[in-house]
Coordinates of C-alpha atoms and ligand atoms in Angstrom, one line a residue:
X13 CA 0.5 -12.5 30.8
X14 CA 0.6 -13.1 26.5
X15 CA 4.4 -13.1 24.7
X16 CA 6.4 -10.2 24.2
X17 CA 7.6 -9.6 21.0
X18 CA 11.1 -9.1 19.9
X19 CA 12.9 -5.9 18.2
X20 CA 15.7 -7.4 15.7
X21 CA 18.0 -4.3 15.6
X22 CA 22.0 -4.2 15.3
X23 CA 22.2 -7.8 14.5
X24 CA 20.4 -9.5 17.4
X25 CA 17.1 -9.4 19.1
X26 CA 16.2 -6.9 21.9
X27 CA 13.1 -6.7 24.1
X28 CA 11.8 -3.4 25.4
X29 CA 12.0 -2.5 29.1
X30 CA 8.6 -1.6 28.8
X31 CA 5.7 -3.6 30.0
X32 CA 4.2 -3.6 26.1
X33 CA 0.9 -2.7 24.3
X34 CA -0.9 -5.6 23.5
X35 CA -2.7 -6.9 20.1
X36 CA -5.5 -8.5 20.4
X37 CA -8.1 -11.1 18.4
X38 CA -10.8 -8.7 17.0
X39 CA -13.3 -11.0 16.9
X40 CA -13.2 -12.8 19.5
X41 CA -11.2 -10.2 21.9
X42 CA -8.6 -12.1 23.0
X43 CA -5.1 -10.8 24.0
X44 CA -2.4 -12.6 21.7
X45 CA 1.1 -11.0 22.2
X46 CA 2.7 -7.9 22.9
X47 CA 5.4 -5.1 21.4
X48 CA 7.8 -3.0 22.7
X49 CA 10.5 -0.4 22.3
X50 CA 10.9 1.4 24.8
X51 CA 14.8 2.1 25.7
X52 CA 16.1 0.8 22.3
X53 CA 19.6 2.2 21.3
X54 CA 18.3 3.2 18.7
X55 CA 21.4 4.7 17.6
X56 CA 23.3 1.9 17.0
X57 CA 20.4 0.4 15.6
X58 CA 21.0 2.9 12.4
X59 CA 24.4 3.0 12.7
X60 CA 25.0 -1.0 12.3
X61 CA 22.4 -1.0 9.6
X62 CA 24.4 2.2 7.6
X63 CA 27.1 0.5 8.1
X64 CA 27.3 -3.0 8.0
X65 CA 24.0 -4.0 6.2
X66 CA 24.7 -1.0 3.3
X67 CA 28.1 -2.2 3.1
X68 CA 27.6 -6.0 2.8
X69 CA 24.6 -5.1 0.3
X70 CA 26.6 -2.8 -1.9
X71 CA 29.4 -5.6 -2.2
X72 CA 26.6 -7.3 -4.3
X73 CA 25.6 -6.8 -7.9
X74 CA 22.0 -6.2 -8.7
X75 CA 21.8 -10.1 -9.9
X76 CA 23.4 -11.3 -6.5
X77 CA 20.9 -9.2 -4.7
X78 CA 18.1 -10.4 -6.7
X79 CA 19.1 -13.8 -5.4
X80 CA 18.9 -12.4 -1.9
X81 CA 15.3 -11.4 -2.9
X82 CA 14.2 -15.0 -4.1
X83 CA 15.5 -17.2 -1.3
X84 CA 13.1 -14.3 1.1
X85 CA 10.5 -16.1 -0.9
X86 CA 11.4 -19.4 -0.6
X87 CA 11.5 -18.5 3.5
X88 CA 8.6 -17.1 3.4
X89 CA 6.8 -19.9 1.2
X90 CA 7.2 -22.3 3.7
X91 CA 6.0 -20.9 6.2
X92 CA 3.2 -19.6 5.0
X93 CA 0.9 -21.9 6.9
X94 CA 2.1 -20.1 10.2
X95 CA 1.3 -16.6 8.5
X96 CA -2.6 -17.2 7.5
X97 CA -2.9 -18.4 11.4
X98 CA -1.3 -15.0 12.4
X99 CA -3.9 -12.9 10.1
X100 CA -6.9 -14.3 11.2
X101 CA -6.2 -14.2 14.8
X102 CA -4.8 -10.6 14.6
X103 CA -6.9 -9.1 11.5
X104 CA -9.7 -10.8 11.5
X105 CA -9.8 -12.0 8.2
X106 CA -11.2 -14.3 5.7
X107 CA -8.3 -16.5 3.9
X108 CA -9.0 -14.8 0.6
X109 CA -8.6 -11.5 2.2
X110 CA -5.5 -12.9 4.1
X111 CA -4.0 -13.9 0.9
X112 CA -4.1 -10.4 -0.7
X113 CA -1.8 -9.0 2.1
X114 CA 0.6 -12.4 2.3
X115 CA 0.4 -14.2 -1.0
X116 CA 0.8 -10.5 -2.3
X117 CA 3.8 -9.9 -0.6
X118 CA 6.0 -13.1 -1.9
X119 CA 4.3 -12.4 -5.3
X120 CA 6.2 -8.8 -4.9
X121 CA 8.9 -10.7 -3.5
X122 CA 9.3 -12.9 -6.4
X123 CA 8.2 -10.0 -9.3
X124 CA 11.8 -7.9 -7.7
X125 CA 13.8 -10.9 -7.6
X126 CA 13.4 -11.7 -12.1
X127 CA 13.3 -7.2 -12.4
X128 CA 17.0 -7.8 -10.6
X129 CA 17.9 -10.9 -12.7
X130 CA 17.6 -8.6 -15.8
X131 CA 20.2 -5.7 -14.4
X132 CA 22.7 -8.6 -14.0
X133 CA 26.0 -7.9 -12.2
X134 CA 26.6 -4.4 -12.8
X135 CA 27.2 -2.2 -8.5
X136 CA 25.7 1.1 -10.7
X137 CA 22.2 1.9 -13.0
X138 CA 23.4 4.3 -16.3
X139 CA 20.2 6.6 -16.7
X140 CA 20.3 7.5 -20.6
X141 CA 23.3 7.9 -23.1
X142 CA 26.0 10.4 -22.7
X143 CA 25.5 13.8 -23.9
X144 CA 28.1 15.8 -25.7
X145 CA 29.1 19.4 -23.9
X146 CA 31.0 20.6 -26.4
X147 CA 31.8 20.6 -30.1
X148 CA 34.1 17.8 -30.0
X149 CA 32.1 14.3 -29.1
X150 CA 35.5 14.1 -26.3
X151 CA 34.0 15.3 -23.5
X152 CA 30.5 14.0 -22.2
X153 CA 28.3 13.6 -19.4
X154 CA 26.9 10.3 -18.4
X155 CA 24.2 10.5 -15.9
X156 CA 24.0 7.5 -13.8
X157 CA 22.0 6.2 -10.5
X158 CA 24.5 4.9 -7.4
X159 CA 22.3 3.0 -4.5
X160 CA 22.4 5.7 -1.2
X161 CA 25.1 5.1 1.6
X162 CA 21.9 5.1 3.9
X163 CA 19.1 3.4 6.0
X164 CA 16.0 3.2 4.2
X165 CA 12.8 3.3 7.6
X166 CA 9.5 1.7 6.6
X167 CA 7.0 3.3 8.7
X168 CA 3.3 0.9 7.9
X169 CA 0.3 1.1 7.8
X170 CA -2.1 -1.9 9.8
X171 CA -3.7 -2.9 6.9
X172 CA -0.8 -4.6 5.4
X173 CA 1.6 -6.0 7.4
X174 CA 2.7 -8.4 4.9
X175 CA 2.8 -6.9 1.4
X176 CA 3.0 -3.2 3.1
X177 CA 6.6 -4.3 3.8
X178 CA 7.6 -6.6 1.0
X179 CA 6.5 -4.3 -1.2
X180 CA 9.2 -1.8 -0.2
X181 CA 11.7 -4.2 0.6
X182 CA 12.5 -5.7 -2.6
X183 CA 13.0 -2.8 -4.1
X184 CA 15.1 -1.1 -1.1
X185 CA 17.4 -4.5 -1.1
X186 CA 17.4 -5.1 -4.7
X187 CA 19.0 -1.4 -4.6
X188 CA 21.6 -2.1 -2.2
X189 CA 19.9 -0.5 0.6
X190 CA 19.4 -1.6 4.2
X191 CA 15.6 -1.4 5.2
X192 CA 14.5 -0.8 8.9
X193 CA 10.8 -1.4 9.4
X194 CA 8.2 0.0 11.9
X195 CA 5.4 -2.0 11.2
X196 CA 1.7 -0.7 12.8
X197 CA 1.2 -1.1 16.0
X198 CA -2.6 -3.0 15.9
X199 CA -0.5 -5.9 13.2
X200 CA 2.7 -5.9 13.9
X201 CA 2.7 -9.6 14.9
X202 CA 2.8 -10.9 11.4
X203 CA 6.0 -8.1 10.1
X204 CA 7.6 -9.0 13.3
X205 CA 7.7 -13.2 12.5
X206 CA 8.2 -13.4 8.8
X207 CA 11.3 -10.6 9.7
X208 CA 11.9 -13.1 12.5
X209 CA 11.9 -16.5 9.8
X210 CA 14.3 -14.4 7.1
X211 CA 16.3 -13.5 9.8
X212 CA 16.6 -17.2 11.1
X213 CA 16.8 -18.4 8.0
X214 CA 19.9 -16.8 7.7
X215 CA 19.9 -15.4 4.2
X216 CA 20.2 -11.9 4.6
X217 CA 23.9 -10.0 5.8
X218 CA 23.4 -8.7 8.7
X219 CA 21.9 -5.5 9.0
X220 CA 20.6 -5.4 5.8
X221 CA 16.9 -6.1 7.7
X222 CA 15.7 -4.9 10.9
X223 CA 12.4 -4.5 12.7
X224 CA 11.1 -2.1 15.1
X225 CA 7.8 -2.8 16.9
X226 CA 5.2 -0.6 18.8
X227 CA 6.0 3.3 19.4
X228 CA 7.5 5.3 17.1
X229 CA 9.5 7.5 19.6
X230 CA 12.7 8.4 18.6
X231 CA 12.9 6.4 14.9
X232 CA 13.1 9.8 12.8
X233 CA 15.3 11.7 14.9
X234 CA 18.0 9.1 14.0
X235 CA 17.6 9.8 10.0
X236 CA 20.5 11.4 8.1
X237 CA 20.7 13.2 4.7
X238 CA 21.1 9.7 2.9
X239 CA 18.8 8.2 4.4
X240 CA 15.1 7.9 3.4
X241 CA 11.8 7.3 4.6
X242 CA 8.7 5.9 3.0
X243 CA 5.8 6.5 5.2
X244 CA 2.3 4.8 4.7
X245 CA -0.9 5.9 7.1
X246 CA -3.2 8.7 7.3
X247 CA -2.2 12.1 6.0
X248 CA -2.3 13.5 9.6
X249 CA 0.5 11.1 10.3
X250 CA 2.4 12.3 7.3
X251 CA 2.1 15.8 7.8
X252 CA 3.8 15.1 11.1
X253 CA 7.1 13.5 9.0
X254 CA 7.2 15.9 6.5
X255 CA 7.5 18.3 8.9
X256 CA 10.5 16.6 10.8
X257 CA 13.2 18.4 11.7
X258 CA 15.1 15.3 9.2
X259 CA 13.1 16.0 5.8
X260 CA 13.2 19.9 6.3
X261 CA 16.7 20.4 7.2
X262 CA 18.3 17.2 6.1
X263 CA 17.3 17.1 2.6
X264 CA 16.8 13.1 4.0
X265 CA 14.1 11.7 1.1
X266 CA 10.4 10.9 2.0
X267 CA 8.0 9.0 0.0
X268 CA 4.5 9.4 1.9
X269 CA 1.2 6.9 0.6
X270 CA -1.7 8.2 2.5
X271 CA -5.4 7.7 1.7
X272 CA -7.2 8.3 -0.8
X273 CA -11.0 8.8 -2.1
X274 CA -11.2 6.3 -5.6
X275 CA -13.4 6.1 -7.8
X276 CA -15.2 3.6 -10.5
X277 CA -16.8 5.7 -13.1
X278 CA -19.3 4.0 -15.4
X279 CA -19.5 6.3 -18.5
X280 CA -22.4 7.5 -20.2
X281 CA -24.1 5.4 -22.6
X282 CA -24.2 1.9 -21.3
X283 CA -27.2 0.4 -20.5
X284 CA -28.6 -1.2 -17.0
X285 CA -28.0 -5.0 -17.2
X286 CA -25.3 -3.9 -20.1
X287 CA -21.8 -5.5 -19.9
X288 CA -20.2 -2.6 -18.7
X289 CA -22.4 -1.7 -16.1
X290 CA -22.8 -5.4 -14.4
X291 CA -19.0 -5.0 -14.3
X292 CA -18.8 -2.1 -12.5
X293 CA -21.6 -3.6 -9.9
X294 CA -19.2 -6.5 -9.3
X295 CA -16.5 -4.7 -8.7
X296 CA -17.7 -2.2 -6.9
X297 CA -19.1 -5.0 -4.1
X298 CA -16.0 -6.8 -4.4
X299 CA -13.9 -4.0 -3.3
X300 CA -16.3 -2.6 -0.6
X301 CA -16.0 -6.0 0.9
X302 CA -12.4 -7.5 0.5
X303 CA -10.1 -6.5 3.7
X304 CA -13.6 -5.0 5.2
X305 CA -12.8 -2.0 2.6
X306 CA -9.4 -1.8 4.8
X307 CA -7.5 -0.9 1.7
X308 CA -6.1 2.1 0.6
X309 CA -6.8 1.5 -3.2
X310 CA -10.7 0.7 -2.2
X311 CA -13.7 2.1 -4.2
X312 CA -15.2 4.9 -1.8
X313 CA -17.0 6.7 -4.8
X314 CA -19.2 5.4 -8.1
X315 CA -20.0 7.8 -10.4
X316 CA -22.8 6.6 -12.7
X317 CA -25.3 8.6 -15.4
X318 CA -28.6 9.9 -13.3
X319 CA -30.8 7.6 -15.6
X320 CA -29.0 4.7 -14.0
X321 CA -28.8 6.3 -10.6
X322 CA -31.7 3.2 -9.3
X323 CA -30.7 0.4 -10.9
X324 CA -26.9 0.6 -9.8
X325 CA -28.1 1.0 -6.1
X326 CA -29.8 -2.3 -6.9
X327 CA -27.7 -4.2 -8.7
X328 CA -24.7 -3.4 -6.1
X329 CA -26.9 -4.0 -3.0
X330 CA -27.9 -7.0 -4.3
X331 CA -24.5 -8.2 -4.2
X332 CA -23.9 -6.6 -0.8
X333 CA -27.0 -8.4 0.5
X334 CA -24.8 -11.9 -0.3
X335 CA -22.1 -11.0 2.1
X336 CA -21.8 -12.7 4.6
X337 CA -20.2 -11.6 7.9
X338 CA -18.7 -12.5 11.1
X339 CA -15.8 -15.3 12.1
X340 CA -13.4 -15.6 9.8
X341 CA -13.1 -18.8 10.9
X342 CA -16.4 -20.5 9.4
X343 CA -16.8 -21.2 6.0
X344 CA -19.6 -19.5 5.9
X345 CA -18.4 -16.7 6.1
X346 CA -17.0 -14.0 3.2
X347 CA -15.8 -10.8 5.2
X348 CA -14.3 -10.4 8.5
X349 CA -13.8 -8.0 10.6
X350 CA -11.8 -4.4 10.6
X351 CA -9.0 -4.5 12.5
X352 CA -9.6 -3.3 16.2
X353 CA -12.5 -1.2 18.2
X354 CA -11.0 1.7 17.5
X355 CA -11.6 1.5 13.3
X356 CA -14.9 0.1 14.3
X357 CA -15.7 3.1 16.0
X358 CA -13.8 5.1 13.4
X359 CA -15.8 4.0 10.3
X360 CA -19.2 4.3 12.6
X361 CA -18.3 8.3 12.9
X362 CA -17.4 8.5 9.4
X363 CA -21.2 6.6 8.4
X364 CA -22.8 8.6 10.1
X365 CA -20.7 12.5 9.2
X366 CA -20.9 10.7 5.6
X367 CA -25.4 10.3 6.5
X368 CA -25.4 14.1 7.4
X369 CA -25.1 14.3 3.1
X370 CA -27.0 10.6 1.3
X371 CA -29.1 8.4 2.5
X372 CA -28.4 4.8 2.8
X373 CA -29.4 2.6 0.1
X374 CA -28.0 -0.5 1.5
X375 CA -27.4 -1.0 5.1
X376 CA -24.5 -3.0 6.7
X377 CA -26.5 -3.0 10.0
X378 CA -28.8 -5.6 8.6
X379 CA -26.1 -8.4 8.5
X380 CA -26.1 -10.5 11.1
X381 CA -22.9 -11.8 12.2
X382 CA -21.7 -15.3 12.0
X383 CA -20.7 -17.2 14.8
X384 CA -19.1 -14.1 16.9
X385 CA -20.5 -11.6 19.4
X386 CA -21.6 -8.1 18.6
X387 CA -21.0 -7.0 21.6
X388 CA -17.4 -8.4 21.0
X389 CA -16.4 -8.4 17.1
X390 CA -15.1 -5.8 15.8
X391 CA -17.6 -6.8 12.6
X392 CA -19.4 -4.3 10.5
X393 CA -21.4 -4.8 7.5
X394 CA -21.4 -3.8 3.9
X395 CA -22.7 0.3 3.6
X396 CA -23.8 1.6 0.2
X397 CA -24.8 4.8 0.7
X398 CA -26.2 7.5 -2.3
X399 CA -26.6 11.2 -2.9
X400 CA -30.0 11.1 -5.0
X401 CA -29.3 13.4 -7.8
X402 CA -26.6 15.3 -9.9
X403 CA -27.4 18.5 -8.1
X404 CA -26.9 17.0 -4.7
X405 CA -23.2 15.3 -6.1
X406 CA -22.1 18.8 -6.6
X407 CA -23.2 19.9 -2.9
X408 CA -22.1 16.8 -1.4
X409 CA -18.8 17.3 0.0
X410 CA -17.9 15.2 2.9
X411 CA -18.4 12.2 0.1
X412 CA -15.7 13.9 -1.8
X413 CA -13.7 14.3 1.4
X414 CA -14.0 11.6 4.0
X415 CA -12.7 8.5 3.6
X416 CA -14.3 6.2 5.9
X417 CA -11.8 3.0 6.0
X418 CA -13.9 0.1 5.9
X419 CA -16.7 -1.9 3.8
X420 CA -18.2 2.0 2.6
X421 CA -19.2 3.5 -0.9
X422 CA -21.3 6.1 -2.1
X423 CA -23.6 6.3 -5.0
X424 CA -22.9 9.5 -7.4
X425 CA -24.9 10.7 -10.3
X426 CA -23.5 12.5 -13.4
X427 CA -25.3 14.5 -15.8
X428 CA -22.5 14.2 -18.7
X429 CA -18.7 13.0 -18.9
X430 CA -17.7 16.6 -18.2
X431 CA -19.9 16.7 -15.2
X432 CA -18.3 13.2 -14.0
X433 CA -14.7 13.7 -14.0
X434 CA -15.2 16.9 -12.5
X435 CA -16.7 15.1 -9.8
X436 CA -14.1 12.4 -9.7
X437 CA -11.2 14.7 -9.6
X438 CA -12.6 16.7 -6.0
X439 CA -11.0 13.6 -4.6
X440 CA -8.3 16.1 -5.0
X441 CA -5.9 13.5 -6.2
X442 CA -6.5 9.1 -5.8
X443 CA -4.1 6.2 -5.7
X444 CA -6.7 4.6 -8.9
X445 CA -9.8 5.3 -10.8
X446 CA -11.5 2.7 -13.2
X447 CA -13.3 3.2 -15.8
X448 CA -15.9 1.3 -17.3
X449 CA -17.4 1.0 -20.9
X450 CA -17.5 -0.2 -23.7
X451 CA -16.2 2.0 -26.4
X452 CA -11.9 2.3 -26.6
X453 CA -12.3 6.0 -28.3
X454 CA -14.3 7.4 -24.9
X455 CA -12.6 5.5 -22.5
X456 CA -8.9 6.1 -23.9
X457 CA -10.2 9.6 -23.8
X458 CA -11.7 9.4 -20.0
X459 CA -8.3 7.9 -18.6
X460 CA -6.1 10.9 -20.3
X461 CA -8.0 13.2 -18.8
X462 CA -7.9 11.5 -14.9
X463 CA -4.2 10.7 -15.0
X464 CA -3.0 13.4 -13.8
X465 CA -4.3 13.5 -10.9
X466 CA -4.5 9.7 -10.0
X467 CA -1.5 7.3 -10.1
X468 CA -2.8 4.0 -11.9
X469 CA -6.4 4.6 -13.8
X470 CA -7.6 0.9 -14.5
X471 CA -9.7 0.7 -17.4
X472 CA -12.6 -2.4 -18.4
X473 CA -13.8 -2.8 -20.8
X474 CA -16.2 -6.4 -21.9
X475 CA -12.9 -7.6 -23.8
X476 CA -11.1 -7.7 -20.4
X477 CA -13.4 -8.8 -18.3
X478 CA -11.5 -12.4 -17.8
X479 CA -8.4 -11.0 -17.9
X480 CA -7.9 -7.6 -15.6
X481 CA -6.3 -7.9 -12.3
X482 CA -8.7 -5.9 -10.3
X483 CA -10.0 -1.9 -9.4
X484 CA -7.8 -2.2 -5.7
X485 CA -4.8 -4.8 -6.4
X486 CA -1.5 -3.2 -6.8
X487 CA 0.5 -5.0 -9.2
X488 CA 4.4 -4.5 -9.1
X489 CA 4.3 -3.8 -12.6
X490 CA 2.6 -0.5 -12.2
X491 CA 2.9 2.2 -10.1
X492 CA 1.4 2.9 -7.0
X493 CA 0.5 6.2 -5.1
X494 CA -0.8 9.3 -6.1
X495 CA -1.0 13.1 -6.2
X496 CA -2.0 15.5 -3.9
X497 CA -4.5 14.2 -0.8
X498 CA -3.1 10.4 -1.8
X499 CA 0.4 12.0 -0.5
X500 CA 2.3 12.4 -3.7
X501 CA 4.2 9.4 -3.4
X502 CA 5.2 7.1 -5.9
X503 CA 6.2 2.9 -5.0
X504 CA 6.1 0.3 -7.7
X505 CA 6.3 0.3 -11.3
X506 CA 8.5 -2.1 -11.9
X507 CA 11.9 -0.7 -12.3
X508 CA 10.7 2.4 -11.3
X509 CA 10.4 1.6 -7.8
X510 CA 14.6 1.7 -7.5
X511 CA 15.1 5.6 -8.7
X512 CA 13.5 6.2 -4.8
X513 CA 16.3 4.2 -3.6
X514 CA 19.6 5.4 -5.8
X515 CA 20.8 8.8 -6.4
X516 CA 21.4 10.3 -9.7
X517 CA 24.8 11.7 -10.6
X518 CA 25.9 13.5 -13.5
X519 CA 29.5 12.2 -14.5
X520 CA 31.5 14.4 -17.0
X521 CA 34.3 13.3 -18.4
X522 CA 36.0 12.3 -21.0
X523 CA 34.8 9.3 -23.5
X524 CA 37.4 6.7 -22.4
X525 CA 37.0 7.9 -19.0
X526 CA 33.1 6.4 -19.3
X527 CA 33.9 4.0 -21.1
X528 CA 36.1 2.3 -18.3
X529 CA 32.7 3.4 -15.9
Ligands
LIG606 P1 -1.8 5.8 11.1 O1 -2.5 6.3 12.4 O2 -1.1 7.4 10.3 O3 -0.3 5.1 11.2 C1 0.1 4.6 10.1 C2 1.6 4.5 10.9 O4 2.2 5.7 11.6 C3 1.8 3.2 12.2 O5 2.9 2.1 12.1 C4 1.8 4.1 13.4 O6 2.3 3.8 14.4 C5 3.2 5.5 12.9 N1 2.9 6.4 13.5 C6 1.7 7.2 13.9 N2 2.2 8.3 14.7 C7 3.3 8.4 14.3 C8 4.4 9.5 14.6 N3 4.0 10.5 15.1 N4 5.3 10.0 14.1 C9 5.4 8.6 13.1 N5 4.4 7.9 12.9 C10 3.5 7.8 13.4 O7 -2.4 5.4 9.8 P2 -3.1 3.9 9.9 O8 -4.8 4.4 10.5 O9 -2.5 2.8 10.8 O10 -3.5 3.2 8.8 C11 -4.7 3.7 8.0 C12 -4.6 5.4 7.0 O11 -3.2 4.3 6.0 C13 -5.5 5.1 5.9 O12 -5.7 6.5 5.5 C14 -5.2 4.4 4.7 O13 -5.7 5.3 3.5 C15 -3.7 4.5 4.9 N6 -3.0 3.9 3.6 C16 -2.6 4.2 2.8 C17 -2.1 2.9 1.6 C18 -1.2 3.5 0.3 O14 -0.5 2.9 0.2 N7 -1.3 4.7 0.0 C19 -1.6 2.0 2.2 C20 -2.6 1.6 3.5 C21 -3.3 2.5 4.7 P3 1.4 2.9 15.5 O15 0.5 2.2 14.9 O16 2.0 2.6 16.2 O17 0.7 4.1 16.2

C-alpha cells in the first residue's frame, strides 16, 4: 500500500483513521500516496487555529507578517525540485505547466511580501480620511480595517494545488488571519508537501497554517461568524457552500471562484495575417494547451468577424497541430495529461455535447500519444470546434454555457462589433476576456463595455505583443474573479485582497482620540 499522508491540525500531524483515498499518476496509472481525514477532531483544530494562530499573527505588524511570507517563499524555493517531481507524477503536467502552479505560487507570495513591507509597523489599516459629523470638526468618523478574529478556510480545486493555496494564503496571513486549507483530493499531495516543508522549517507561529487532506465532510460545520471561507471549484459545489447554515445563518463571509466561459475577441477591421490576428491565434492555441486547458481562466470561446472565420480556423489549427501530447517525462512532449480519468470522461462528455451544435475544425483525437499508453494515460489532444456562421452563433446556446475543462475551444463568428459584445456577454459573467486589435479607441471602448461582466479585461495591441502577461495568467497585481457565473468573487488585485480578511468599522470620536489610533 502507498504512504498515507497526514493532516496538520491543532499544531501536530494527525493521520486519518480510515483506509484512505489513493492518488494516482494520470499517465502511468500507478498509485502514489493516500489521503484521509476520517475521525479528525475538527472542532479543536478550528479552535486552535482561531485562538493560538490568530492571536500570534495579530500580535505582529504588517511588516513582520510580510517577513513571514518572504520566509515561506524561501522554504518553497529551496524545495522546488521536489514539487516539480510531485506535479509530474500527480498532475501529469510538463515542466512549463508545473511552473505556472509552483513558481506562480512562489511569485504571488513574494509580491505580497513586498506589498506588506509597504504597510509598515501598524496593526490596522485606516480606510479613507476622517469625515466631520457636525458643524464643528471636533467629532469625526474614521473608518478602519482590522483583521477578522477567525479562521480562513480554503477549499481548493484540483488544477492549482500550489498557486491555489498561496494566492489565498498570502493575503490572509499578511492580514493576520490563520489558514486551514483543504486541497482537492486528486492533487492534494503537492499542497500537503508544501505545508509540511513550511511547518518543518518553523517559520510560522503555531496554528497559523493547517492542512486537511481528504473528504470535506464536517469542515463547513465548524465555521463561525468571524471566520471566512474561500472556495474554488465547480458551480455545483459552490451552491452547496453558499446555502450552508454557517453562511446563511452566521453571515460567515464567503468568496467563490467558479467556472467561466472566457472569451478572446478579434475586433472588426483587422485583416487575416495582421499582427492582431496572429496575436489572437497564438494566444488561443497557447491557452488551449497550457495545463491541457485545465485553467479556470483558459479561453473557451473565440470571436472573429464572419469573413475571417476560415482564416482563423486555419491559423489556430496549424498551431494546435504542432502540439505533441503524452508523457510529460518525455522532452518532446509539449502537453501532458488531464488530472484523472473522471476529468477525461468529463471532457469527452462535454465535447460530445458541444459537437451537437458545432463542427470539428481541429480534432484532438488525431494526435498520437507520445510515450504513453492510450488505454491508461488520461491524455487528450487539443480540439478546436466552430459554429460556422454568425446566425448559428446566436442559436448555439451550449457554446455559451458549457465549460469543457480541457484543451477545447470554439470559434464563433460575429456580424459586427455590437453582435460580438452581445455574444461575449452570453457567458453570463466571466473571469477574463481578451481583446485583439490595433485601434486604441476601439479597444478602449470595447474594454469598458465588457468591464462590468468580467473580473479582468486583457487588451492586446501590437505595441504590447512582446510584453503582455498572457490571457490566462493571473497576476497578483490584478483582480482575479468574476461576476455572475464566475462565482461573484474577488481575489488578488494587490492590497485589495486584504479587504476580504479585514472588517470595516466606523470609529466616531473626537479628533484627539482619532489621532491617538
Ligand atoms: P469541485 O468538484 O467543485 O471541487 C472543488 C473542491 O470542493 C474540492 O476540494 C472538493 O473536494 C471540494 N468539495 C466537493 N464537494 C464538496 C462539498 N459538498 N462541500 C465542500 N467541499 C466540497 O471542482 P473541481 O472539479 O475540483 O474543479 C474544477 C472546477 O473549478 C472547474 O469548473 C473550474 O473552472 C473551477 N476553477 C475555478 C477557478 C477560479 O479561480 N475561478 C480556479 C480553478 C478552477 P474533493 O476533491 O475532495 O471532492
